[in-house]
Coordinates of C-alpha atoms (C1' of nucleotides) in Angstrom, one line a residue:
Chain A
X271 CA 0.0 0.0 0.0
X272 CA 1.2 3.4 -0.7
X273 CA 2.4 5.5 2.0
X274 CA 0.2 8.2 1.4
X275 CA -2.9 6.1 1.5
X276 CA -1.6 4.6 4.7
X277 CA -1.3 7.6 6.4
X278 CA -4.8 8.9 5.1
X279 CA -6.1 5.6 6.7
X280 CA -4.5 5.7 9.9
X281 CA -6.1 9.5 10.2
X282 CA -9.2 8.9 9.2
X283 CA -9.3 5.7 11.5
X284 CA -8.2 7.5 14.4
X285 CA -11.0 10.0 14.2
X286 CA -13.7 7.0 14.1
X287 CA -12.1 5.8 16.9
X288 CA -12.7 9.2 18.2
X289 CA -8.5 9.8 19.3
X290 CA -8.8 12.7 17.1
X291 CA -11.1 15.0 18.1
X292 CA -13.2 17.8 16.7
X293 CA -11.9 21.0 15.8
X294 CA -8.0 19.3 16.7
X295 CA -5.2 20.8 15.4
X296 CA -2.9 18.8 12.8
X297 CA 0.5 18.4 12.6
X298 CA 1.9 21.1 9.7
X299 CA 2.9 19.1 7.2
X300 CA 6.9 19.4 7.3
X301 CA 6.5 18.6 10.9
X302 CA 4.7 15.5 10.0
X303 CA 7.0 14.3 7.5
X304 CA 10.1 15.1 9.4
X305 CA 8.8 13.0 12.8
X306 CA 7.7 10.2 10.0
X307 CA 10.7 10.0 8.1
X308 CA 9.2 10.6 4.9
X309 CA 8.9 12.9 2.0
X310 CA 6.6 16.1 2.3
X311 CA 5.1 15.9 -0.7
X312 CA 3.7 12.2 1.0
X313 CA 2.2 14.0 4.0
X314 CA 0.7 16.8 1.4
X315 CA -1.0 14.2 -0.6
X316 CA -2.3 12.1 2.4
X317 CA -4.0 15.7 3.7
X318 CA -5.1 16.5 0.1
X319 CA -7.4 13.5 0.6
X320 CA -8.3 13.5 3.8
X321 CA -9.9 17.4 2.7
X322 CA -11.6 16.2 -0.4
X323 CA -13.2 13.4 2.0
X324 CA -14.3 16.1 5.0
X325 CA -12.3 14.5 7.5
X326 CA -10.2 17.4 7.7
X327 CA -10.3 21.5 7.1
X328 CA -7.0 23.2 5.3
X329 CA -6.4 26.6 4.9
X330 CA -3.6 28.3 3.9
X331 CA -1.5 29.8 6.4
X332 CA -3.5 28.9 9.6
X333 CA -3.1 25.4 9.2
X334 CA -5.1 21.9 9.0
X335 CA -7.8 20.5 11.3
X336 CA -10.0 18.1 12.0
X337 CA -13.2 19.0 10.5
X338 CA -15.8 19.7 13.1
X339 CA -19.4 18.0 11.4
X340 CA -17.7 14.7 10.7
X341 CA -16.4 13.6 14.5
X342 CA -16.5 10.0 14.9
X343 CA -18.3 7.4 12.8
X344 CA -21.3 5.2 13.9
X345 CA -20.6 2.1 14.6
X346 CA -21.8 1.1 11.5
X347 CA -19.7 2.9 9.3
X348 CA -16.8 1.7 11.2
X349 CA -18.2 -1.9 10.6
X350 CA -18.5 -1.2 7.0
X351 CA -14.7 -0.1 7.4
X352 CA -13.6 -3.2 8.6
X353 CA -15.7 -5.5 6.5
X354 CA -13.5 -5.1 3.4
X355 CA -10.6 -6.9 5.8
X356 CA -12.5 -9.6 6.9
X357 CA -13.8 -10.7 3.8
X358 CA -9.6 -10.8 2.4
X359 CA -8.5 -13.0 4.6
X360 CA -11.7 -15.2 4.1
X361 CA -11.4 -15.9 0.7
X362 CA -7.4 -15.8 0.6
X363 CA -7.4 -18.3 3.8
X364 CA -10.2 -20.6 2.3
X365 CA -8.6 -20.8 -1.6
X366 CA -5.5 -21.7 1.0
X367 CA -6.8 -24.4 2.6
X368 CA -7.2 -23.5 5.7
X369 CA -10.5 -24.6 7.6
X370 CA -11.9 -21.5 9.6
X371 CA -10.9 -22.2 12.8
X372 CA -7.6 -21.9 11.6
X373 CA -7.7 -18.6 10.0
X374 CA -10.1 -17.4 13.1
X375 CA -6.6 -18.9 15.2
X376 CA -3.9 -16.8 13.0
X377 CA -6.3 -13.4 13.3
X378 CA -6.1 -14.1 17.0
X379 CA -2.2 -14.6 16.8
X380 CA -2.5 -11.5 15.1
X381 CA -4.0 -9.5 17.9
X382 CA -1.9 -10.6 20.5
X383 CA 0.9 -9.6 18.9
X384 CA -0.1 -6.2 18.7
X385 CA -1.0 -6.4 22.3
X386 CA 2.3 -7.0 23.2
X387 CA 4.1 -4.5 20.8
X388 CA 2.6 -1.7 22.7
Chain B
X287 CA -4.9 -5.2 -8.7
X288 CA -3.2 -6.4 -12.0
X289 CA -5.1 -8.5 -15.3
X290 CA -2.7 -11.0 -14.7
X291 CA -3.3 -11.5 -11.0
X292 CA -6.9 -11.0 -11.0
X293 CA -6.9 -14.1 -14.0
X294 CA -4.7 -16.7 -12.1
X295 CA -6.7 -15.7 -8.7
X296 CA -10.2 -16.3 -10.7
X297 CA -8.8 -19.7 -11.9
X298 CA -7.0 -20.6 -8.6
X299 CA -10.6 -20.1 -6.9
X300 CA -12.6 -22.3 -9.4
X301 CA -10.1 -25.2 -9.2
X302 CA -10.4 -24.8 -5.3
X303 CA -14.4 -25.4 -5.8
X304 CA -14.1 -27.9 -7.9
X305 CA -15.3 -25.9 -11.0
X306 CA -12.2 -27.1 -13.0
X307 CA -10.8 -30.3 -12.3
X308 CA -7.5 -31.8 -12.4
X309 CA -6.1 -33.0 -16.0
X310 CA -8.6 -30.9 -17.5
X311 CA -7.0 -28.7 -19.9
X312 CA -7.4 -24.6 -19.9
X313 CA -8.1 -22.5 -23.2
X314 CA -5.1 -22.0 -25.2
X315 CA -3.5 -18.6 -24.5
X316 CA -4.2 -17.1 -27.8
X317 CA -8.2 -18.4 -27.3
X318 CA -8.1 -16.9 -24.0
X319 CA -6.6 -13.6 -24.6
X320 CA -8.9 -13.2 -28.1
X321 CA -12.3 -14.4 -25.6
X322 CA -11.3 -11.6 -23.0
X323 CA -10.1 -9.6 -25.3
X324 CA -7.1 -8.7 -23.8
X325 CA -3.5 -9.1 -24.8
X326 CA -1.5 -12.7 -25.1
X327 CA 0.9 -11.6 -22.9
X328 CA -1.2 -10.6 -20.0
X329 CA -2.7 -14.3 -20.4
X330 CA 0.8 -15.8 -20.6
X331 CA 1.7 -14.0 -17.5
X332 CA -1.5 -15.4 -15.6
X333 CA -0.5 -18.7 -16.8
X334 CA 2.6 -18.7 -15.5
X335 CA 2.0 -17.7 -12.0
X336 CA -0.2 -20.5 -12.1
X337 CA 2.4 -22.9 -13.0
X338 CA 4.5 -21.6 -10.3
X339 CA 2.3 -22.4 -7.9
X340 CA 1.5 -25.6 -8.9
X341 CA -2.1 -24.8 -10.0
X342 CA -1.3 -26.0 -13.4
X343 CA 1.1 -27.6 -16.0
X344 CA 2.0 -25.9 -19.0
X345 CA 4.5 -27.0 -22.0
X346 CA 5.1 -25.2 -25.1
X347 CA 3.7 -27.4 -28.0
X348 CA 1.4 -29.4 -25.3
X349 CA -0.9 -26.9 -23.8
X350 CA -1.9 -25.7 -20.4
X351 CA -3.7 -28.6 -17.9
X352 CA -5.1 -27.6 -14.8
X353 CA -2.2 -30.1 -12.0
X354 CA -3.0 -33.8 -11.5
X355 CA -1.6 -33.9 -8.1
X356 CA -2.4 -30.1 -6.6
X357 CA 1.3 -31.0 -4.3
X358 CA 0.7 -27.8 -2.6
X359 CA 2.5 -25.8 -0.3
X360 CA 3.7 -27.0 2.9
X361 CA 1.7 -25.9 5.5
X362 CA 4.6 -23.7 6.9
X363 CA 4.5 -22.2 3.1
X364 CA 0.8 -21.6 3.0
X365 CA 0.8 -19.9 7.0
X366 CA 3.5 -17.5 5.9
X367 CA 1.4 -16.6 2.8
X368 CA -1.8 -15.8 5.3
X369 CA -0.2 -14.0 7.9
X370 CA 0.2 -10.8 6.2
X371 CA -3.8 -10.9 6.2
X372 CA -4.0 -11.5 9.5
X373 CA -1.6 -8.5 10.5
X374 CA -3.7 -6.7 8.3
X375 CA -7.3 -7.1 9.7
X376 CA -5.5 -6.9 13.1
X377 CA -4.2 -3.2 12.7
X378 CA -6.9 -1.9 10.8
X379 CA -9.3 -3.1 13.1
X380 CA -7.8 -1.8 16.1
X381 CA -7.4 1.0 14.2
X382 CA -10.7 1.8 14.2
X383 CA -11.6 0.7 18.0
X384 CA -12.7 -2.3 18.0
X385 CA -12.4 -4.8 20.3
X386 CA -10.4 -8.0 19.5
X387 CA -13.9 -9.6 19.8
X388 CA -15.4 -8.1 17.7
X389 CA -12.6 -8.4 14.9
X390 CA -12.9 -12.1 14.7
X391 CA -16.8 -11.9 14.9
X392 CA -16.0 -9.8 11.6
X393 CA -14.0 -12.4 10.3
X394 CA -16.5 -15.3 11.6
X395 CA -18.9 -14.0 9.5
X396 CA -17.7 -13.2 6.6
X397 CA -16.1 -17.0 6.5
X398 CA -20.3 -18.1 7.3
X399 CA -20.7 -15.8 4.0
X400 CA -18.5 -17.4 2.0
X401 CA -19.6 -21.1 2.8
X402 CA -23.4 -19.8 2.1
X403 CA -22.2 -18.9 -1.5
X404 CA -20.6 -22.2 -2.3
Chain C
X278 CA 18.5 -19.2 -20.7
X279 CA 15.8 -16.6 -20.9
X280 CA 18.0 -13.1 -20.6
X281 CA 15.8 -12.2 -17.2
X282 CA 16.4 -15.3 -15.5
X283 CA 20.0 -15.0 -16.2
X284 CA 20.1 -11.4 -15.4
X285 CA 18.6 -12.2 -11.8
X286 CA 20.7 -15.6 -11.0
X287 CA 24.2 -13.3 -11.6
X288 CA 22.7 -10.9 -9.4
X289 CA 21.9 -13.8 -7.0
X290 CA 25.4 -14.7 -7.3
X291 CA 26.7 -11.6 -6.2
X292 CA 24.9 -11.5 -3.4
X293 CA 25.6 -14.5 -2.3
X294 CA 29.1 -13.6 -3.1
X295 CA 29.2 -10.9 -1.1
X296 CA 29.7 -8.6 -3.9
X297 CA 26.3 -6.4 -3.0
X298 CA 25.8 -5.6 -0.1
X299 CA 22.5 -5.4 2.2
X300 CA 20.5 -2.2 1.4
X301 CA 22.8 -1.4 -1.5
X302 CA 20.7 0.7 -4.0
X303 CA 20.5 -1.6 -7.2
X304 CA 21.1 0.5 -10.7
X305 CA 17.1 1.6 -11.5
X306 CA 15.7 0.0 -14.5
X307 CA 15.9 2.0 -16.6
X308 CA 20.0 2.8 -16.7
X309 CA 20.6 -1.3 -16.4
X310 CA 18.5 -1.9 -19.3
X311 CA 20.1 0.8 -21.1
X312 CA 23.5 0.1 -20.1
X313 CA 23.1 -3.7 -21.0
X314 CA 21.4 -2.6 -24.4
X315 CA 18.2 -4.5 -23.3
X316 CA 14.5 -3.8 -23.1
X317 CA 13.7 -2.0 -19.7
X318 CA 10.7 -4.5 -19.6
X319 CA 13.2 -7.5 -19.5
X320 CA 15.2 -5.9 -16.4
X321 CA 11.8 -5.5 -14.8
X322 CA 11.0 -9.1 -14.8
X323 CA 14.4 -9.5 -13.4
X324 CA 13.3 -7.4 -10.9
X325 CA 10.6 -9.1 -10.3
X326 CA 11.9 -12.6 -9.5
X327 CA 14.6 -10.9 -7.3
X328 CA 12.0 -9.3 -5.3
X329 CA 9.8 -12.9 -5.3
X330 CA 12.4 -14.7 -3.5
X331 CA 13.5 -11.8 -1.3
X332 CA 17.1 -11.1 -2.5
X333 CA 15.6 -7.4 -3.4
X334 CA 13.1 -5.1 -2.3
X335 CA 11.2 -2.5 -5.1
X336 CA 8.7 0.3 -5.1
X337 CA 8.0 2.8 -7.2
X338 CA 9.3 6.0 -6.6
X339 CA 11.6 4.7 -4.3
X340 CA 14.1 2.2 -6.3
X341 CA 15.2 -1.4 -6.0
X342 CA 17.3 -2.2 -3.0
X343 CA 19.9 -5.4 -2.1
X344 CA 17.5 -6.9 0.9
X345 CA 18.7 -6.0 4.6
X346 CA 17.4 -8.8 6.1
X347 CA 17.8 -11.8 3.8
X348 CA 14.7 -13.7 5.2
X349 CA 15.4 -16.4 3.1
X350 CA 13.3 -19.6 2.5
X351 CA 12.6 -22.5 5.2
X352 CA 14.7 -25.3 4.7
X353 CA 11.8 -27.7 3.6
X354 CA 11.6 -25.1 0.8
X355 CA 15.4 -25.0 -0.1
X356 CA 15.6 -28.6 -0.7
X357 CA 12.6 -28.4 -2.8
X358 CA 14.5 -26.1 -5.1
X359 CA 17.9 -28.7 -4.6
X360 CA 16.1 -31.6 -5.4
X361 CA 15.8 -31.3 -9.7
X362 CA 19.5 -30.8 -9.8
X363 CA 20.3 -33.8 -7.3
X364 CA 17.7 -36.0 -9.7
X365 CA 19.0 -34.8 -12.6
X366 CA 23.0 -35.4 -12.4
X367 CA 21.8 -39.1 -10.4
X368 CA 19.6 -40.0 -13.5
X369 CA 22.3 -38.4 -16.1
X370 CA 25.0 -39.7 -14.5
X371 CA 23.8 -43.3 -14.2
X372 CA 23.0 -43.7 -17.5
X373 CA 26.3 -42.7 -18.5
X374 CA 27.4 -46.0 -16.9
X375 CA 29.3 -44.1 -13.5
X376 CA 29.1 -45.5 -10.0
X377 CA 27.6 -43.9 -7.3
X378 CA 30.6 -43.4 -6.1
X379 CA 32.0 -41.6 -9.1
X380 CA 29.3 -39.4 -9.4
X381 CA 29.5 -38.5 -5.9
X382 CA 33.3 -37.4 -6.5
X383 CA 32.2 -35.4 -9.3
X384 CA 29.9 -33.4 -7.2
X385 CA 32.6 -33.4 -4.3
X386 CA 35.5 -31.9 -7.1
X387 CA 33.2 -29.3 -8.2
X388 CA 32.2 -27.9 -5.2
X389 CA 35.9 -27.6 -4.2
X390 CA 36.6 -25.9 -7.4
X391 CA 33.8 -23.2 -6.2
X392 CA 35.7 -22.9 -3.0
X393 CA 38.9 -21.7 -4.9
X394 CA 36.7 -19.2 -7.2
X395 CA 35.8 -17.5 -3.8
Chain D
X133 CA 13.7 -30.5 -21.3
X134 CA 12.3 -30.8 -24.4
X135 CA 11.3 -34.4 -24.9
X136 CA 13.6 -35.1 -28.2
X137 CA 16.5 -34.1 -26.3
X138 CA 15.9 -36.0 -23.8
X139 CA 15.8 -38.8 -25.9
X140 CA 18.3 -38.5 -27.9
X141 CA 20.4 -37.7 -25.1
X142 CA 19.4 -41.1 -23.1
X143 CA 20.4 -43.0 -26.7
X144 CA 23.7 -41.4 -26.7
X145 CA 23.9 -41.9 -23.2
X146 CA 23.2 -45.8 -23.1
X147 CA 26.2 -45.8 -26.2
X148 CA 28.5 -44.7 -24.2
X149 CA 28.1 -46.4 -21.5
X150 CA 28.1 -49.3 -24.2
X151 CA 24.7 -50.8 -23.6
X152 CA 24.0 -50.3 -26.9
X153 CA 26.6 -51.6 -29.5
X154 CA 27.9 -51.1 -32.8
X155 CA 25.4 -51.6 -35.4
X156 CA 22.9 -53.2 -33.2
X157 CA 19.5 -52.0 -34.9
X158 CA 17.5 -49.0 -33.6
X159 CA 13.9 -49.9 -32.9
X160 CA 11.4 -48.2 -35.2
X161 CA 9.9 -44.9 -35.3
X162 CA 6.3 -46.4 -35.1
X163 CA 7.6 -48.6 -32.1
X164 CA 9.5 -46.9 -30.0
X165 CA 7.2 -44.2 -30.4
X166 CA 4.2 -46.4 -29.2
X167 CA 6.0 -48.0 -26.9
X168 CA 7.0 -44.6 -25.2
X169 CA 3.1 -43.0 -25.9
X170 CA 4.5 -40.0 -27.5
X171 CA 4.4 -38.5 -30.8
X172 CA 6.0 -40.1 -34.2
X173 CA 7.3 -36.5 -34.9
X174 CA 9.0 -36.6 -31.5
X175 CA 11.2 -40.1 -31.9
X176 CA 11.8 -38.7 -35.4
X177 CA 13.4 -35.6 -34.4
X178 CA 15.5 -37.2 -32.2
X179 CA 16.9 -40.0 -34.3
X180 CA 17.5 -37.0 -36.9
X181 CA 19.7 -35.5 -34.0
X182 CA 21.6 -38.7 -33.7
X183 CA 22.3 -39.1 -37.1
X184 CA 23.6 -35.8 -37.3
X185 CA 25.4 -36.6 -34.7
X186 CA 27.4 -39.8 -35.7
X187 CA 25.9 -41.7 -33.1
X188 CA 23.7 -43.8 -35.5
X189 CA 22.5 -44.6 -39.4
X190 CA 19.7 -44.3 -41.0
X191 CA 18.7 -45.5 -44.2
X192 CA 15.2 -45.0 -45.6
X193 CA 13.9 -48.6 -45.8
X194 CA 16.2 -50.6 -43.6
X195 CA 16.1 -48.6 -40.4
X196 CA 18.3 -47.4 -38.1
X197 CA 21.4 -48.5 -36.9
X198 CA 24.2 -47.6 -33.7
X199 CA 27.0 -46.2 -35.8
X200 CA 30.2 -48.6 -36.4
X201 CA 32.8 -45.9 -36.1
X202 CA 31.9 -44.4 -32.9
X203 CA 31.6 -47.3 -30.6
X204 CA 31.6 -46.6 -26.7
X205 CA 33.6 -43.0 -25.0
X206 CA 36.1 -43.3 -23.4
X207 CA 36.3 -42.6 -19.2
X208 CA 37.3 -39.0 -20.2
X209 CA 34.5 -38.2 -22.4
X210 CA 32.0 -39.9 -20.0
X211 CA 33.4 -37.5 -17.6
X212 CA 33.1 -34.3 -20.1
X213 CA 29.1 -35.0 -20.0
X214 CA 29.2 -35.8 -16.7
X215 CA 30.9 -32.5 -15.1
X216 CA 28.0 -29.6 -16.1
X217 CA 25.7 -31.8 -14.0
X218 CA 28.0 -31.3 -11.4
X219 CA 28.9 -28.0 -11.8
X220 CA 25.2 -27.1 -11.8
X221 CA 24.2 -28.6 -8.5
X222 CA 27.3 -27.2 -7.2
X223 CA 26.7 -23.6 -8.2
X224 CA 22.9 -23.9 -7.3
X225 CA 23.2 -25.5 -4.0
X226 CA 25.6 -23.3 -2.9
X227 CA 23.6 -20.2 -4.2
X228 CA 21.0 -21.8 -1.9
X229 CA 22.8 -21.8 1.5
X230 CA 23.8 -25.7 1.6
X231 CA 26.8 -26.8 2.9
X232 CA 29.0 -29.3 1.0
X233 CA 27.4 -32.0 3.0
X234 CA 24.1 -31.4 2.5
X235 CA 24.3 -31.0 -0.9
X236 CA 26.3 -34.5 -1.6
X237 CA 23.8 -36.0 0.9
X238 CA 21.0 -34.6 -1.5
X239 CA 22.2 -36.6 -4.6
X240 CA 23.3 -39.6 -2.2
X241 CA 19.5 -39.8 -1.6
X242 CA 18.9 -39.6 -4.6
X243 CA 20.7 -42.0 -6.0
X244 CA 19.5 -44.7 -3.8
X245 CA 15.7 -43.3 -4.7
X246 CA 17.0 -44.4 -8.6
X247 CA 17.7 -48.0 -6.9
X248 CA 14.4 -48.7 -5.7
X249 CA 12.5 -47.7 -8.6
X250 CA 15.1 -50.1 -10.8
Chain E
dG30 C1' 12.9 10.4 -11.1
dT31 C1' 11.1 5.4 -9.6
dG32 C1' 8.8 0.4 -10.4
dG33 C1' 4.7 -1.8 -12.6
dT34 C1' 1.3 -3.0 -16.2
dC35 C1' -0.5 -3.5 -20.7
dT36 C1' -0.6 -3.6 -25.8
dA37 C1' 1.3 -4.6 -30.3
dG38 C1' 3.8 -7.4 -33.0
dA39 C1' 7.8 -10.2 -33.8
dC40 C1' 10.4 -14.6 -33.3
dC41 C1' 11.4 -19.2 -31.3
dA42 C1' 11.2 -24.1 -30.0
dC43 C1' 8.2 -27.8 -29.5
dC44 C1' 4.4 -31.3 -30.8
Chain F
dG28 C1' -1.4 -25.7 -33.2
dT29 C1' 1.2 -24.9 -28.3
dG30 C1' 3.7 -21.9 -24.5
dG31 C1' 7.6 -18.6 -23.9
dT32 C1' 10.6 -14.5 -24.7
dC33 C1' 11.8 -10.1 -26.3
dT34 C1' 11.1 -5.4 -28.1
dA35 C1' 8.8 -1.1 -28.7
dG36 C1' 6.1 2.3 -26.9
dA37 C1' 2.4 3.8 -24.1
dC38 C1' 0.3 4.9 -19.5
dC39 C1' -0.1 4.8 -14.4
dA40 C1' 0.8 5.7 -9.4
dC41 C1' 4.3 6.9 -6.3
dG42 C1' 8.1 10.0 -4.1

DNA sequence: GTGGTCTAGACCACC
DNA sequence: GTGGTCTAGACCACG
C-alpha cells in the first residue's frame, strides 16, 4: 500500500475511533513528515485526501484540522470499514486451505501480537 | 490489482471449488486472450503464476492442464502466505476501536458468507 | 536461458558472493537496461523474480534495493528447489554408466573448485 | 527438457556407457514411439539429431542402426558430459545456503531413490 | 525520477 | 497448433 494512502487511513481511523477530536489541530505538514521519516510531498497528498473526503479543514496559512461536522463514525460505518478486511483474509485463507478455525486462530495470533508491541 | 493477477486468482478459486478439475486442460493462450479480449501476454503472465504455484502444468507445444496432483505448499508455506492478512485485519481493526472480539466476529462472518455462497 | 532469469541468477550470485551488499541501491531500470542494451521491460521481470524470492526489495518511486534482512526460505523449501539438480545429475549420470561413487566425487570436485573461485 | 532431447540424449547416453553396441538395430519410429506413448514427430526428431550426430545410421527402408565408427567413450569423455551436471548442482546448492554436506547427501539420496525404482 | 502494467507485434522451439 | 521470450512504446501511481 502506498504511503500516502496509509497515512490517510490511519487519520481517518483515528478519528472514528474518536483519538482525534473535533476542531484538533494537525501536525503542519513538514512537521509530519520530518517526525515520519518521509517525504513532504507524501504527508501533502495524504491531507489532500483526507480534505476532499471532510475529515479534515485546510487553509492556507492557519493550518489543518480536524473537520468539526464529521467527528466519529457510527458504529456502522466503522463496521463497514472493517468488513473489506475480513472478507480478504476469508477468501485468501479458504482458496488456501485452511478450515476456519484456523484462519479465526492466525487473526487471534495477530491480535496478541499487537497487544504486546505496545 | 493487475489483469494478470486477477486471472490466475479467478482460476486458482474455481479449481479450489471444484469448478475445474484436475487434467482438465485450460483454453489456449491465444483463445483466451482473443475471448477476454485482452492481450496474449497478460494471459501468458497469468498462466505462468499459475504454473509456479502448482495450479497448473504448461509446455510449449502441449498446452496448459489444470495439475493432476495439486502437491501444494507446505503448511509452513501456506501460513507464511496468510499471515500478512491476518496482520492486516488486526491493525486496521484496532485502528478503528474495536475490540479484538469483535474483529474475529467480523471475520467469523464473513467465512459463514462465503460457505453460504458455495 | 531466458535473458531475465540470467540477469537475476548473476545478481543472485553476487549477493551471495558478497559482492552487493545489504541495502545497496540496485542501478534503476531503466540505466541497467540501457547500459546492457536490453528492453527496460526484461530488467523489470528480473526485478521481479529478485524481489519474489527476497534477494531485493522494489517500489515505485523509491528504487530497488539489495534486501537488509535476507529472510530467506525455510529449509523444507530450499531442498525443494535442490532436489531437480540432485535428480538430474543421479539419473544423467547413471546412465552414463558411472558408480555412485564416481558421481559422488564429481559433485565433491566441483564444489571444491567453487571454493577456490571464492 | 524438451522431450527429443531427452531422448536423444538417453540413446547417446546408453552408447557410451556401451549398452548399446555397434550396429545393433534401432527400434522403429512407429515402435519406440508407441511404446514410449508420445508422438511419431518426437522419436523422429530425435533419431535426426543422432544421425547428425554420428551416433547412428539411418537408411530409408532398412532402419536405423548404432553407428560402427563411434563405438563406446572413453572414461574421459564420460566425464566431459558428466561434469555440467556437477557443476550445476554445485553452483545452485551453494547459491542456496547448503553446505557441502548437504548438498552430496542430496544426490546420495537420490541416487539410492534411482535403486528402488530399478 | 522510480517500479509496474498493458498492448502490439515479432520470433522461437516444441508437438 | 502450443507456451515462452523479447522489443517497442504507451500509461499509471508513487516520491
Amino acid at each position: 500500500m502506498p504511503f500516502y494512502v496509509q497515512l490517510a487511513s490511519q487519520v481517518r481511523n483515528a478519528v472514528a475511533a474518536n483519538a482525534l477530536k473535533r476542531g484538533q489541530p494537525m501536525p503542519s505538514v513538514r512537521k509530519l513528515a520530518a517526525s515520519l521519516g518521509i517525504n513532504r510531498n507524501t504527508v501533502v497528498r495524504a491531507y489532500q485526501e483526507l480534505e476532499e473526503d471532510g475529515t479534515v479543514n485546510a487553509a492556507p496559512g492557519r493550518g489543518t484540522y480536524i473537520a468539526g461536522k464529521v467527528p466519529r463514525f457510527l458504529k456502522s460505518e466503522r463496521l463497514r470499514r472493517l468488513q473489506p478486511y475480513a472478507r480478504q483474509i476469508a477468501v485468501e485463507g479458504t482458496q488456501l486451505g485452511f478450515t476456519d478455525e484456523e484462519i479465526v486462530k492466525a487473526v487471534k495470533e495477530e491480535l496478541e501480537r499487537l497487544l504486546v508491541r505496545t
